[in-house]
Tab-separated table of C-alpha atoms in Angstrom:
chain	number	residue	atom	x	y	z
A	1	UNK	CA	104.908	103.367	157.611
A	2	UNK	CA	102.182	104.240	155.044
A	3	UNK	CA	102.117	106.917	152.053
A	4	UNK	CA	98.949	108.411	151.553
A	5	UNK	CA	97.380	110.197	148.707
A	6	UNK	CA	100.529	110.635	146.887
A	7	UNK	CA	98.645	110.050	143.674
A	8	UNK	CA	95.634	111.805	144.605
A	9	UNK	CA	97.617	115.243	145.255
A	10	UNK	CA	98.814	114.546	141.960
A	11	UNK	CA	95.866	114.471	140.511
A	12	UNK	CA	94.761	117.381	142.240
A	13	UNK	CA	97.230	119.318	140.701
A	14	UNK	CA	96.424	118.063	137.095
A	15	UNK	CA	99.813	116.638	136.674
A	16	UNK	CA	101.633	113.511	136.023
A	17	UNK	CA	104.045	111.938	138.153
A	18	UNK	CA	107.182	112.833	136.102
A	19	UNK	CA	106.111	116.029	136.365
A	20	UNK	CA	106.855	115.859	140.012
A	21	UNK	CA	110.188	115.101	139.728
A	22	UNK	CA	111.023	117.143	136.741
A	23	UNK	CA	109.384	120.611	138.250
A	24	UNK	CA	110.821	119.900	141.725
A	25	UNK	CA	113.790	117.418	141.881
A	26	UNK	CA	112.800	114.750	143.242
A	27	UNK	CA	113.551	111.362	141.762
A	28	UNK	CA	110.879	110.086	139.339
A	29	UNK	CA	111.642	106.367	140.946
A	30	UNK	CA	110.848	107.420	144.339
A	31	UNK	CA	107.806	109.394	143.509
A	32	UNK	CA	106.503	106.502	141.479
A	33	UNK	CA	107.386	104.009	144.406
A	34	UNK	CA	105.719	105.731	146.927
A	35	UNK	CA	102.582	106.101	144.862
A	36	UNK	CA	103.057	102.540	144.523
A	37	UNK	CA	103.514	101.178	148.226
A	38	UNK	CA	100.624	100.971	151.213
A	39	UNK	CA	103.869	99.831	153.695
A	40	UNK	CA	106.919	100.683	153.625
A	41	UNK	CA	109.682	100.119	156.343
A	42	UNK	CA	112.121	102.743	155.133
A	43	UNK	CA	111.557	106.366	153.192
A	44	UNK	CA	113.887	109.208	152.152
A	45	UNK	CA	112.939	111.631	154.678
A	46	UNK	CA	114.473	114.712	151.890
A	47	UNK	CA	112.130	113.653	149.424
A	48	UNK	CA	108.985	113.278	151.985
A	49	UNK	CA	109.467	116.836	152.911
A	50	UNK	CA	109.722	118.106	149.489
A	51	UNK	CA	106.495	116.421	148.562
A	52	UNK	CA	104.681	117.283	151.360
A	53	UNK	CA	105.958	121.243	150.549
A	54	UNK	CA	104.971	120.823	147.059
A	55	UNK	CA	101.532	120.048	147.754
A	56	UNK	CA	101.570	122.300	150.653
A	57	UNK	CA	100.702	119.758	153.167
A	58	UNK	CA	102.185	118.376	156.558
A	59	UNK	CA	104.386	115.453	156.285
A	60	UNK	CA	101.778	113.674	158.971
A	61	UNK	CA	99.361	114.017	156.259
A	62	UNK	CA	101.561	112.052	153.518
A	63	UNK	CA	102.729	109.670	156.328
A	64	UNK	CA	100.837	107.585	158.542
A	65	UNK	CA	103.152	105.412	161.065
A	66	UNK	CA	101.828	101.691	161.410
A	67	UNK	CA	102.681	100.004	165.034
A	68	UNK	CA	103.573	96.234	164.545
């Protein structure tokens, strides 16, 4: 599993990534992680959905599955 443009939606917004977690509760480290990783094998699914909803866009486009 892949995060995509985590940082770039950021960006978009003009914030920073502690403003993220402070505006919208979810946890600076994973926010900063996942801006951080190309693969990862595991994700909190609560906090995917809550980023894709605070950049208004679908969890497929923060998430791209990798087959092995």
């Amino acid at each position: 599993m892949r995060l995509l443009n985590i940082r770039e939606l950021v960006e978009e917004k003009g914030w920073i990534l502690k403003e993220v977690s402070d505006r919208y509760g979810v946890i600076n480290s994973i926010v900063r992680s996942y801006t951080r990783c190309s693969g990862m094998t595991t994700v909190d699914f609560t906090a995917i959905h809550r980023l894709a909803h605070i950049f208004d866009v679908t969890i497929e486009d923060l998430v791209e599955i990798l087959e092995e």
